[in-house]
Short mmCIF file of C-alpha atoms and ligand atoms in Angstrom, two decimals:
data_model
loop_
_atom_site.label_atom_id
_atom_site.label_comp_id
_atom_site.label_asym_id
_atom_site.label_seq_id
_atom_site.Cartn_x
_atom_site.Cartn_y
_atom_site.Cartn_z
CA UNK N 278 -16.44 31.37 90.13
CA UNK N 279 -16.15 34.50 88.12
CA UNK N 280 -16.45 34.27 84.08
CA UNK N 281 -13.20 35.48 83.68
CA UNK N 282 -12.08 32.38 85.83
CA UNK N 283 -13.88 30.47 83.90
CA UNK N 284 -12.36 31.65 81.06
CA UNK N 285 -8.76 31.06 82.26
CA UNK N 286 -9.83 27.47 83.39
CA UNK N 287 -10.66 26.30 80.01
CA UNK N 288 -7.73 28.65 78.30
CA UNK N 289 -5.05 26.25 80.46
CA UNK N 290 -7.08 23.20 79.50
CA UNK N 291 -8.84 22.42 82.76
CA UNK N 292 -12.31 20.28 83.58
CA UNK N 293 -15.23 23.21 84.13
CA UNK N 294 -17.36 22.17 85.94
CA UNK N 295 -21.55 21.57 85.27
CA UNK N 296 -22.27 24.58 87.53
CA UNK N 297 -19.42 26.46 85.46
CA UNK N 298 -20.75 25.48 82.21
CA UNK N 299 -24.98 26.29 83.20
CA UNK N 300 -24.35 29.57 85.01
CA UNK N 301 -22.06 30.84 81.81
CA UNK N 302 -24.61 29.77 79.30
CA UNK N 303 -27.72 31.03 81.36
CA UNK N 304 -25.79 34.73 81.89
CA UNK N 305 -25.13 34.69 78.17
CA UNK N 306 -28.84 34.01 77.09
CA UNK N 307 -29.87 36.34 79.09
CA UNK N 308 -27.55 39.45 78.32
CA UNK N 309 -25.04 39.27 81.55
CA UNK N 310 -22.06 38.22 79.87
CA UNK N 311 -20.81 40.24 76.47
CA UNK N 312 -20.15 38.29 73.24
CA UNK N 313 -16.76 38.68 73.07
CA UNK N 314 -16.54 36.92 76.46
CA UNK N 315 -18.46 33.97 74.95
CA UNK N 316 -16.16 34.06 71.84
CA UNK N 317 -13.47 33.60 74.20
CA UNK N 318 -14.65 31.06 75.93
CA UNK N 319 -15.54 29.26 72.18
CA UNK N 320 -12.15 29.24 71.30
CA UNK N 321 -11.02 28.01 73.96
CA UNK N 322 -13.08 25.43 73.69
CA UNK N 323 -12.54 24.68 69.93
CA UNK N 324 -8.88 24.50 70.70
CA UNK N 325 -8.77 22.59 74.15
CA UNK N 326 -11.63 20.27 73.32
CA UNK N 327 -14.64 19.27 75.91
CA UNK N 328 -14.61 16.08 78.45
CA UNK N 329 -18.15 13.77 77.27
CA UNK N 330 -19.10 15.02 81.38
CA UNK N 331 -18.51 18.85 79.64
CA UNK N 332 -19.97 18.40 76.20
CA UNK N 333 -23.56 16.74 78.22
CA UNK N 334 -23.16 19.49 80.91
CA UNK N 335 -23.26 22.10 77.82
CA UNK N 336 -25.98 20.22 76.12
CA UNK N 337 -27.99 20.53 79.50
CA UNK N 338 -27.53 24.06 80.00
CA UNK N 339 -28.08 24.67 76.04
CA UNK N 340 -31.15 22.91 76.17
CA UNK N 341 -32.57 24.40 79.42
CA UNK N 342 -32.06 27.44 78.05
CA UNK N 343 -35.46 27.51 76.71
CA UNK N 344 -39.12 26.03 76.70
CA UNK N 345 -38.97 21.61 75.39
CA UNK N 346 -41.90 20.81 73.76
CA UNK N 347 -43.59 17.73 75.30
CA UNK N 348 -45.76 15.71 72.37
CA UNK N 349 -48.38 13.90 74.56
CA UNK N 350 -51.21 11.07 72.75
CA UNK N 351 -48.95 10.27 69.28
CA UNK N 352 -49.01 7.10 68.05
CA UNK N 353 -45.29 6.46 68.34
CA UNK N 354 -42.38 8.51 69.90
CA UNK N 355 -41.46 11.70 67.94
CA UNK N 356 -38.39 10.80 65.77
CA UNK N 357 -36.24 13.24 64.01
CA UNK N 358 -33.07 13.30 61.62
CA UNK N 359 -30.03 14.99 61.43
CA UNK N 360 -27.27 15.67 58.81
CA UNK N 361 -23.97 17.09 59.49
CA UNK N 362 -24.61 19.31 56.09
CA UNK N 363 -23.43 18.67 52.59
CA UNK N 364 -23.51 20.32 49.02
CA UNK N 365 -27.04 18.94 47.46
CA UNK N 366 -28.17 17.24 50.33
CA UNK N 367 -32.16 17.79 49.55
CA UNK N 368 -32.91 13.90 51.86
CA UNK N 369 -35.60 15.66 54.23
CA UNK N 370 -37.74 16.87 51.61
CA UNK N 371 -38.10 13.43 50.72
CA UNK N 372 -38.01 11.65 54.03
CA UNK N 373 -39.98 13.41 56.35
CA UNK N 374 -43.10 12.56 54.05
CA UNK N 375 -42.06 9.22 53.52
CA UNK N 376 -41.64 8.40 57.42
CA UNK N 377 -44.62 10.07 58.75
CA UNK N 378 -46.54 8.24 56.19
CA UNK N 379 -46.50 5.77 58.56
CA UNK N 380 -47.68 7.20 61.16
CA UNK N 381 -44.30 8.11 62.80
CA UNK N 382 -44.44 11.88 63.89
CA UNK N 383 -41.40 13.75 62.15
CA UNK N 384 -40.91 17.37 64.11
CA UNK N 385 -37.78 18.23 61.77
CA UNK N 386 -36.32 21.46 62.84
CA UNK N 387 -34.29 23.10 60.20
CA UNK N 388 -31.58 25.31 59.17
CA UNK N 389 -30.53 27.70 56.63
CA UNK N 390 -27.46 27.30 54.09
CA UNK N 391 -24.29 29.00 54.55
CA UNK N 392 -20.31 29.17 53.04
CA UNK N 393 -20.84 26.54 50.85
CA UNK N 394 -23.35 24.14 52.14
CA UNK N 395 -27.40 24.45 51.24
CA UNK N 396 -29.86 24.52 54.08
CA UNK N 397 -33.52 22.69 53.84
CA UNK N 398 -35.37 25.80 54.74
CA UNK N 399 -33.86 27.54 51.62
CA UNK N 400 -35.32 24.70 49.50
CA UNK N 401 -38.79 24.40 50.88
CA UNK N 402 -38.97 28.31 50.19
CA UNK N 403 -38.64 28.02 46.93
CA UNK N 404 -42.20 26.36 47.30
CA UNK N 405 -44.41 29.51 46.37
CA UNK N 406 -46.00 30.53 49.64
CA UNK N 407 -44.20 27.64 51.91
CA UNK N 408 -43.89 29.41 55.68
CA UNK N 409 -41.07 28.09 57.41
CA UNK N 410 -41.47 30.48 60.33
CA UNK N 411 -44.04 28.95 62.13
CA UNK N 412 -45.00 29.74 66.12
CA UNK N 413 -44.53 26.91 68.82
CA UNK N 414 -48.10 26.16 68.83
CA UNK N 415 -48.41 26.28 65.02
CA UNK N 416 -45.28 23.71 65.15
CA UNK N 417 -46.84 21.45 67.79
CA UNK N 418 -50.54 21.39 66.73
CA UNK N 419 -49.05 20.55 62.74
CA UNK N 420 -47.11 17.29 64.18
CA UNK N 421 -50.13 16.18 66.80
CA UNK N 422 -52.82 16.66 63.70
CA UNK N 423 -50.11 15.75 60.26
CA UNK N 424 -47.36 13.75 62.00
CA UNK N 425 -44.80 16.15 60.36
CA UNK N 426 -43.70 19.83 60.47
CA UNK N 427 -40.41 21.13 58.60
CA UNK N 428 -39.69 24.65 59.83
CA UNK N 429 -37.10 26.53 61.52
CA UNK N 430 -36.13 26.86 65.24
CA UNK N 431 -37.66 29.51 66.75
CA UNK N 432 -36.93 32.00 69.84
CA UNK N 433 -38.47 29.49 72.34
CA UNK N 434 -36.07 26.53 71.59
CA UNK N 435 -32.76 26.28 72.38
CA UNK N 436 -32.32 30.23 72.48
CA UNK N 437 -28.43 30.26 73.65
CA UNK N 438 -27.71 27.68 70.58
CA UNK N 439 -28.98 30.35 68.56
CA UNK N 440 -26.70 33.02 69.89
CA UNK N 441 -23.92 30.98 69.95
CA UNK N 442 -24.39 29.37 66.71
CA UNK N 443 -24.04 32.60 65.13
CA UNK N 444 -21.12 33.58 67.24
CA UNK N 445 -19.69 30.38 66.29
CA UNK N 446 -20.10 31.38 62.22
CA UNK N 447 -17.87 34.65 62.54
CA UNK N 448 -14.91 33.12 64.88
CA UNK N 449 -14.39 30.26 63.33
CA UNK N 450 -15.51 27.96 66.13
CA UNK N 451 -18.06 26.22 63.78
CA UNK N 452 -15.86 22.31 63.77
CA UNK N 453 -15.51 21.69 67.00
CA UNK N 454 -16.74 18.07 68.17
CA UNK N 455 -18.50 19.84 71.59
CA UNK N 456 -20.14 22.67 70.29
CA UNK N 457 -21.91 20.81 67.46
CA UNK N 458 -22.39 18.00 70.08
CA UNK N 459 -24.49 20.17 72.45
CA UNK N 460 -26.14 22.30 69.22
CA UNK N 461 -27.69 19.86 67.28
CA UNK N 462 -28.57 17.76 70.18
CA UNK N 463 -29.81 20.90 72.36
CA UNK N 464 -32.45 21.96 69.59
CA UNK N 465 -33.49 18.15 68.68
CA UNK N 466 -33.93 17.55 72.48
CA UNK N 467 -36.04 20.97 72.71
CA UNK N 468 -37.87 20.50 69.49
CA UNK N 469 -39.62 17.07 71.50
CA UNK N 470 -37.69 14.71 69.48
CA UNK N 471 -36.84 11.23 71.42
CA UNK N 472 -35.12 9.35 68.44
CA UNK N 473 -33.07 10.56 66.17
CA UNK N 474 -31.04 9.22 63.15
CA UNK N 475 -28.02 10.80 62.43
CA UNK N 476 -26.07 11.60 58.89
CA UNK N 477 -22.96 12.66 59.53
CA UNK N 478 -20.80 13.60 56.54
CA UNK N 479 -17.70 12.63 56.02
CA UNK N 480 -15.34 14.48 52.77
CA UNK N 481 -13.66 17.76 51.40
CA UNK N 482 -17.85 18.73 51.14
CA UNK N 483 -18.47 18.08 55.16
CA UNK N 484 -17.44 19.49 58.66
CA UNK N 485 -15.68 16.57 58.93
CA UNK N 486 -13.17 15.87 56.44
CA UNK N 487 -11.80 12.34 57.71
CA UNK N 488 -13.59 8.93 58.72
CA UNK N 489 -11.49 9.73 62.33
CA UNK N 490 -13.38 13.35 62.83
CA UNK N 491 -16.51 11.63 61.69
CA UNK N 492 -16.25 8.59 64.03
CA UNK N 493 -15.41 11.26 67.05
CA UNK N 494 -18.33 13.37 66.31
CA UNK N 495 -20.49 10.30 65.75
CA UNK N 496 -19.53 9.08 68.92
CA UNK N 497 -19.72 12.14 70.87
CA UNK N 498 -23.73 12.64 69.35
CA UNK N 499 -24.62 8.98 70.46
CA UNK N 500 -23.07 9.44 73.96
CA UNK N 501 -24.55 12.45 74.62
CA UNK N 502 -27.78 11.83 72.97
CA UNK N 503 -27.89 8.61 75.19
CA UNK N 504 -27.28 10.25 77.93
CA UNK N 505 -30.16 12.74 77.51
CA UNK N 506 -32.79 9.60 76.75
CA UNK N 507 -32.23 10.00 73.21
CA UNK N 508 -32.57 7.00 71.36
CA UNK N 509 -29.65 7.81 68.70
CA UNK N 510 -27.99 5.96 65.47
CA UNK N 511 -27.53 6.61 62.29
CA UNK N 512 -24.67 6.48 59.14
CA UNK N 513 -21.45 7.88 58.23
CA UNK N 514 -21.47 9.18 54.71
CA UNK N 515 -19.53 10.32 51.78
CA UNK N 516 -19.13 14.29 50.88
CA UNK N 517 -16.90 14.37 48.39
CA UNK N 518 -18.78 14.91 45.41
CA UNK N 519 -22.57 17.02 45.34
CA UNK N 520 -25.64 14.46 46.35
CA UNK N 521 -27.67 13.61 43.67
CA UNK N 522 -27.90 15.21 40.46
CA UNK N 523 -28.99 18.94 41.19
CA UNK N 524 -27.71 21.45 43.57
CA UNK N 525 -29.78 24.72 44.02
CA UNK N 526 -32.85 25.58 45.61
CA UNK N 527 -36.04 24.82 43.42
CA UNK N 528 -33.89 22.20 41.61
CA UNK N 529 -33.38 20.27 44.73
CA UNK N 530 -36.87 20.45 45.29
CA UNK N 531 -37.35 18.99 42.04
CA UNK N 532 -34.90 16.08 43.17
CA UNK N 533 -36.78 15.25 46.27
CA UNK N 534 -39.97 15.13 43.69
CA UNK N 535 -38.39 12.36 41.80
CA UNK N 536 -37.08 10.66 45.02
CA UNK N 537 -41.09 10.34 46.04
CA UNK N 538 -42.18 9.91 42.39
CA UNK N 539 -40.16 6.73 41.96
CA UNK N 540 -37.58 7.92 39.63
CA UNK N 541 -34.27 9.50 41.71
CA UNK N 542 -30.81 9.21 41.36
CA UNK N 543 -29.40 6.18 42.79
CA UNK N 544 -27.50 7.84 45.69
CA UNK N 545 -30.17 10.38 47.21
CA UNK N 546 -33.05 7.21 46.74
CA UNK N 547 -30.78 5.24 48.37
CA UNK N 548 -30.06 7.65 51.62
CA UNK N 549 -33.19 8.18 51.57
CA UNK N 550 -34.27 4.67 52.29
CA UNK N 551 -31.34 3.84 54.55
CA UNK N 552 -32.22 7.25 57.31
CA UNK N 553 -35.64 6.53 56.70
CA UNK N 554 -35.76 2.89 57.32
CA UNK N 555 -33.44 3.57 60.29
CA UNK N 556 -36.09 5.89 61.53
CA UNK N 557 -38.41 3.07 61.05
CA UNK N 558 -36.74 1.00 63.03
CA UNK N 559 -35.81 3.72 65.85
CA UNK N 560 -39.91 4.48 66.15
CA UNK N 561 -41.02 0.46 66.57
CA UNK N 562 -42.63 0.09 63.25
CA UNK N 563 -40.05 -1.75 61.09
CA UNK N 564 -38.55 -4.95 63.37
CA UNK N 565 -35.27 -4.21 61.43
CA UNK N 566 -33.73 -1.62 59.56
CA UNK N 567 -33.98 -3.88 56.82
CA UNK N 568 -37.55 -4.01 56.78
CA UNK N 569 -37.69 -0.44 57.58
CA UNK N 570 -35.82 0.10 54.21
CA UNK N 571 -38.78 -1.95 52.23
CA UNK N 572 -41.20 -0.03 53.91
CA UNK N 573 -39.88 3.09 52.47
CA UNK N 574 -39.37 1.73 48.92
CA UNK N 575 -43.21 0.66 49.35
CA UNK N 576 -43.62 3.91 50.54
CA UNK N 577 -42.32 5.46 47.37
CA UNK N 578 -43.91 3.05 45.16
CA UNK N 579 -47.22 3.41 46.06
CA UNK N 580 -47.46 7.34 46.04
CA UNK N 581 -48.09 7.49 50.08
CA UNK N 582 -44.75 10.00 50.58
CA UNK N 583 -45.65 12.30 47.99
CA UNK N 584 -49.20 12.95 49.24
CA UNK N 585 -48.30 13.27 52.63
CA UNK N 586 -45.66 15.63 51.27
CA UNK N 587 -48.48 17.65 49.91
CA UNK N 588 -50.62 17.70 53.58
CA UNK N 589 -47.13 19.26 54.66
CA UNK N 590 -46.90 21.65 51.65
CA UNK N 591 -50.27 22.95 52.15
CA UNK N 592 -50.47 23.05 56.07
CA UNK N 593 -47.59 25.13 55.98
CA UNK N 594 -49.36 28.14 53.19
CA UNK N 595 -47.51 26.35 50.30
CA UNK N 596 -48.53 25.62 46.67
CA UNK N 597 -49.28 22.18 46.99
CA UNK N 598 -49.54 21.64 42.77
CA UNK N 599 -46.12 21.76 42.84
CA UNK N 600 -45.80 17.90 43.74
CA UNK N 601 -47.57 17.42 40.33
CA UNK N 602 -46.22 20.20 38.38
CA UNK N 603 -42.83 21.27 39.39
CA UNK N 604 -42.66 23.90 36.80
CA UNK N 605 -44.48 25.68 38.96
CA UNK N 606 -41.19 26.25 40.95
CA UNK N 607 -39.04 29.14 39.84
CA UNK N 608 -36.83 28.27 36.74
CA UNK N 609 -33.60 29.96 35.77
CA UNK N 610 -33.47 32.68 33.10
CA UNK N 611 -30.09 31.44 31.45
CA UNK N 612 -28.05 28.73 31.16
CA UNK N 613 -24.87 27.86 30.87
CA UNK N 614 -23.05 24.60 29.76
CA UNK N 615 -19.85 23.68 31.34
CA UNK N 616 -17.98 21.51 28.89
CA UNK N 617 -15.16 18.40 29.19
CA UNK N 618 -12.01 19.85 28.28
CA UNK N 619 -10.37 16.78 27.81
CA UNK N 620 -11.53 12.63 26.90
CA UNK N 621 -11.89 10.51 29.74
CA UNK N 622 -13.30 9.53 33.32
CA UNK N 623 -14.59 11.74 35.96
CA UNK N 624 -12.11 11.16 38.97
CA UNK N 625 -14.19 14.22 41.84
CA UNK N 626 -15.93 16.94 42.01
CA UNK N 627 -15.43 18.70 44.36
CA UNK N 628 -18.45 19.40 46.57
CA UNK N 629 -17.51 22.45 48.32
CA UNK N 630 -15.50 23.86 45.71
CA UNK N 631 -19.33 23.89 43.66
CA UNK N 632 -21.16 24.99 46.45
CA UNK N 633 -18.69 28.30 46.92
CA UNK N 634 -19.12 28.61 43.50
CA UNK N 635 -23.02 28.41 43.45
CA UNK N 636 -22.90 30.83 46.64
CA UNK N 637 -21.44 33.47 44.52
CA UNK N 638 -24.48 32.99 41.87
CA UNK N 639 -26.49 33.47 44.21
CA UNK N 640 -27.49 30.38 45.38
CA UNK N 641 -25.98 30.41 48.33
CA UNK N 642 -24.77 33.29 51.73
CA UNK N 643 -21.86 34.66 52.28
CA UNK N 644 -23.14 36.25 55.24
CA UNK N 645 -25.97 35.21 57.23
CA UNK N 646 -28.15 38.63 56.13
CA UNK N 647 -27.57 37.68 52.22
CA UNK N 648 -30.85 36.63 49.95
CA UNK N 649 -30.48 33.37 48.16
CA UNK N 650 -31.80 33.18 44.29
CA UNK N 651 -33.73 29.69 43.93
CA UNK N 652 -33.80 29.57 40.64
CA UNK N 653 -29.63 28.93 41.01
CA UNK N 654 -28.33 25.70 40.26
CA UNK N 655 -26.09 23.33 39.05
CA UNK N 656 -27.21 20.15 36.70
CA UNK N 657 -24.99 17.19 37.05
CA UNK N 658 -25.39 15.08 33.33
CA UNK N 659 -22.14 12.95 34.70
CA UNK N 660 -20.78 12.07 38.07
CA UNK N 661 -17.92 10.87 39.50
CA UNK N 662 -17.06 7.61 37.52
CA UNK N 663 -18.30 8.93 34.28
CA UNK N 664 -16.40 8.13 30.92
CA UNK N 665 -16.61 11.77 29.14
CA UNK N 666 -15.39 13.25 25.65
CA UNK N 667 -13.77 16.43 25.33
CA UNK N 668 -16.22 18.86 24.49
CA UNK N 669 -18.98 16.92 26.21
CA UNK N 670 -21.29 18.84 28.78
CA UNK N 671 -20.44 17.72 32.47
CA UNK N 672 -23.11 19.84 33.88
CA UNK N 673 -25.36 23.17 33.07
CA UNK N 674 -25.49 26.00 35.48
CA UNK N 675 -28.93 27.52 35.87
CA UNK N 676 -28.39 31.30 36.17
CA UNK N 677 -30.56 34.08 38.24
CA UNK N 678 -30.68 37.36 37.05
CA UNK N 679 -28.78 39.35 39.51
CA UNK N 680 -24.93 37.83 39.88
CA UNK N 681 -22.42 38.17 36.99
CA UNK N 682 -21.48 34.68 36.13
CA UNK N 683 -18.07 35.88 35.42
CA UNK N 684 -15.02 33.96 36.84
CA UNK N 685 -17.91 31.19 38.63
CA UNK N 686 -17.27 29.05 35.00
CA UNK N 687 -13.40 28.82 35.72
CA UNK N 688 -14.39 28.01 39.27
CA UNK N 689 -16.80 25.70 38.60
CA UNK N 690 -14.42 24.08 36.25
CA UNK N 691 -11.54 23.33 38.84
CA UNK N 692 -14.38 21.57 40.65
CA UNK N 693 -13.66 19.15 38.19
CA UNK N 694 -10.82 16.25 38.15
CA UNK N 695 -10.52 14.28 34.71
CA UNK N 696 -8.00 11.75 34.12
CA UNK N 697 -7.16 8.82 32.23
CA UNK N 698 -8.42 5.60 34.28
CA UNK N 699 -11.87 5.08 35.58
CA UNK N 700 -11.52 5.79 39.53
CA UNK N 701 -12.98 3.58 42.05
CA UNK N 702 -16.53 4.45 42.94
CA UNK N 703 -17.30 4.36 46.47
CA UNK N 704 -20.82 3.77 47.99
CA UNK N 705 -22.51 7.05 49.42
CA UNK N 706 -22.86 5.15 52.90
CA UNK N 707 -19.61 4.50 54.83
CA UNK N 708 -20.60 2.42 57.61
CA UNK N 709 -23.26 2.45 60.03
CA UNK N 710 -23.19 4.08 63.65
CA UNK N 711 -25.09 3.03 67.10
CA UNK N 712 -24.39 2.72 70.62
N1 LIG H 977 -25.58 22.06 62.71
C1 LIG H 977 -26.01 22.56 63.88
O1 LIG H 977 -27.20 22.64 64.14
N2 LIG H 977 -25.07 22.95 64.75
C2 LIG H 977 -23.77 22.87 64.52
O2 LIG H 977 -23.00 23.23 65.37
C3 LIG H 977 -23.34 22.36 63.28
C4 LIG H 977 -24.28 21.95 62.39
#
């Protein structure tokens, strides 16, 4: 059938076929068919939705569109994590150590923050010297000699979710159940993952903005992953206010330091148990996810994550002291104290309201060529549920030197919803998913 067929077929809502959808992918890796052809066929997509027999055929043809990495002599199957993306979501710098301190090899392939969400590969570059760029063989030797590698994807795996995925990010294709269906799973697939423990966010911060879009894209993930031999599960959880108690770059990483050191904040410690106890669990070490979670609060209590975290620091070019002496990250020149302007309890902030905000620091793209400042950041002293007096700082902003601050305060404050009555406080984990 010709691609304009094809084209029409999904415009008018029809089934394509699996030899539709893997000839249209494999002539768009490979040049034949023009971007704005696959833009069409994106919306169309976005706006008539995939069948599940669709979504795995585009996986398929996503995932065959490059080289799969095969990890052969590890002591347990390769398992991986994915979140859906959130404002201060720094859990794999904390987890990946943590789980392949037991012995479970983590390959995490990462991505890079844009609009108003952070990425991981961002963060772990605000490690002086950290290489996130790594070659295929770099990636595979670090997992079959560490256990873990974080780094980005690179032109081997997965190459037609990279074209696509930027495609996607300037035609507003980005939410669509299928397409992230068949990207995330297409690159975890290629990277040689066979487990993998989902977050998927669920808030004004996330993709997903209800528990029903959450539950569909869960579902679609574990079908799909299934169907590929995937091993999948995982948890729906809350985006509505920033994880944790930093957002930025080198202040995340500073987070994830206090996650391994013992002495987090009570949400991101506690994700950070529940995914990596999962993982546990999905590899064969813990019996239960239960007794996955203790091994991971052993884990963090007797030091084991943070010195595998600095194997991973320095195998990847990275200044290593840092684990021991984050003020060797880079620190903001200013600061900036964002005051209550009225007495009492936090009722949201709003997570993507201070990740736009952040972005236009500097902390953050607004296109995918942009530079991101690490030193950028916001410090939460209160979250949501906090009893505050007017006057009272809610949170500091760390400033770079390069972006005018300007109009971010009055931004920053409409993040901000204080009222009268102490609001309900809802658990960072919604409910757990698996097949
Ligand atoms: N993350 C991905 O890797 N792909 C998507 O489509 C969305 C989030």
């Amino acid at each position: 059938m010709h691609r304009l067929q094809v084209l029409e077929k999904k415009r008018d809502g029809r089934e394509l076929s699996d030899e539709e959808i893997r000839k249209f992918i494999q002539d768009y890796t490979v040049g034949l068919i023009p971007d704005y052809q696959a833009a069409a066929l994106l919306m169309a997509i976005y706006l008539r939705g995939m069948t599940p027999a669709e979504t795995l055929a585009l996986t398929r043809a996503m995932l065959d569109s490059g080289e799969r990495v095969v990890f052969e002599g590890l002591p347990y199957a390769p398992v991986d994590k994915h979140s859906t993306g959130g404002v201060g979501d720094k859990i794999t710098l904390s987890l990946v150590p943590l789980v392949a301190s037991f012995g479970v090899p983590v390959p995490m392939l990462s991505g890079r923050g844009l609009g108003h969400s952070g990425g991981t590969l961002d963060k772990l570059e605000s490690i002086p010297g950290f290489r996130v760029q790594l070659t295929l063989e770099e990636y595979k030797r670090q997992v079959e000699r560490l256990g873990a590698v974080i780094m980005g994807q690179t032109a081997e795996l997965a190459p037609a979710d990279r074209k696509l995925y930027a495609l996607r990010d300037v035609t507003a294709t980005v939410p669509s159940v299928p397409l992230i269906t068949a990207s995330i799973l297409s690159k975890k697939a290629a990277g040689g993952a066979r487990a993998l423990v989902l977050d998927v966010k669920v808030g004004s911060g996330a993709f997903m903005q209800t528990l029903v879009e959450a539950r569909r894209l869960a579902r679609s993930l574990l079908e799909v992953g299934g169907e590929l031999g995937l091993k999948v599960s995982g948890f729906i959880t809350r985006m509505e206010e920033p994880l944790g108690r930093f957002v930025g770059h080198a202040l995340e990483v500073r987070e994830a330091l206090d996650i391994l050191h013992g002495r987090g904040p009570q949400d991101t410690t506690e994700l950070t148990e529940m995914l990596g106890g999962e993982m546990l669990r999905l590899a064969g070490v813990a019996a239960s996810f239960e007794e996955g979670r203790r091994k991971i609060q052993a884990a963090i209590a007797d030091g084991r994550g943070l010195e595998k975290l600095r194997r991973i620091i320095e195998a990847q070019g990275g200044d290593a002291r840092v684990v021991d002496e984050p003020q060797r990250l880079p620190a903001a020149v200013e600061h900036l104290e964002l005051k209550s302007p009225a007495e009492g309890w936090i009722q949201a902030i709003d997570a993507r309201r201070v990740g736009l905000a952040l972005a236009r620091l500097g902390a953050g793209r607004l296109k995918v060529e942009d530079c991101v400042d690490p030193r950028v950041g916001l410090e939460m002293r209160h979250k949501v549920g906090a009893r505050v007096t007017p006057g009272e700082v809610l949170a500091v902003v760390h400033l770079g030197k390069w972006r005018d601050p300007s109009g971010v305060e009055s931004l920053l404050r409409a993040a901000y919803r204080i009222g009268p009555a102490p609001p309900a406080v809802e658990p960072v984990v919604v409910e757990r998913i698996s097949p």
